[in-house]
Tab-separated table of C-alpha atoms in Angstrom:
chain	number	residue	atom	x	y	z
P	1	SER	CA	0.000	0.000	0.000
P	2	PHE	CA	1.053	3.593	-0.614
P	3	VAL	CA	2.270	5.563	2.387
P	4	ASN	CA	2.445	9.333	2.183
P	5	THR	CA	5.893	9.795	3.718
P	6	GLU	CA	5.585	13.573	4.021
P	7	MET	CA	2.351	13.269	5.994
P	8	TYR	CA	3.854	10.480	8.103
P	9	ALA	CA	6.849	12.682	8.953
P	10	ARG	CA	4.623	15.628	9.894
P	11	VAL	CA	2.444	13.481	12.122
P	12	SER	CA	5.503	11.915	13.755
P	13	VAL	CA	6.983	15.315	14.592
P	14	ALA	CA	3.607	16.528	15.890
P	15	VAL	CA	3.376	13.481	18.165
P	16	LEU	CA	6.906	14.121	19.447
P	17	PHE	CA	6.027	17.737	20.267
P	18	TYR	CA	2.862	16.553	22.035
P	19	LYS	CA	4.801	14.016	24.109
P	20	LEU	CA	7.464	16.598	24.942
P	21	ALA	CA	4.782	19.019	26.141
P	22	ASN	CA	3.233	16.284	28.290
P	23	LEU	CA	6.594	15.422	29.846
P	24	ALA	CA	7.272	19.063	30.625
P	25	GLU	CA	3.788	19.417	32.126
P	26	GLU	CA	4.200	16.282	34.269
P	27	SER	CA	7.494	17.533	35.699
P	28	GLU	CA	6.041	20.980	36.389
P	29	GLY	CA	6.850	20.863	40.104
P	30	GLU	CA	10.404	19.704	39.456
P	31	GLY	CA	12.180	22.779	38.046
P	32	ALA	CA	15.520	21.183	37.138
P	33	ASN	CA	13.932	18.059	35.663
P	34	LYS	CA	11.523	20.132	33.587
P	35	GLU	CA	14.426	22.066	32.067
P	36	ILE	CA	16.285	18.830	31.296
P	37	VAL	CA	13.212	17.309	29.627
P	38	ILE	CA	12.721	20.380	27.452
P	39	ARG	CA	16.400	20.595	26.447
P	40	CYS	CA	16.618	16.896	25.601
P	41	GLY	CA	13.419	17.077	23.594
P	42	LYS	CA	14.599	20.112	21.662
P	43	MET	CA	17.967	18.498	20.929
P	44	PHE	CA	16.265	15.314	19.723
P	45	LEU	CA	13.890	17.203	17.441
P	46	LEU	CA	16.736	19.285	15.994
P	47	GLN	CA	18.736	16.132	15.271
P	48	LEU	CA	15.666	14.612	13.647
P	49	LEU	CA	15.214	17.653	11.416
P	50	ASP	CA	18.927	17.728	10.504
P	51	ALA	CA	18.752	14.078	9.463
P	52	ALA	CA	15.980	14.799	6.968
């Protein structure tokens, strides 16, 4: 079957952003951990975009 790879990539990145936001929200009370989660998520997404 045909898979629209562009749409798949967009949905995948959207899901990653959603999960990153949830992780940051869950660690709201933990200041240092929240910052680490956000930085790691941003670094991962940047690496993902650079690989494309």
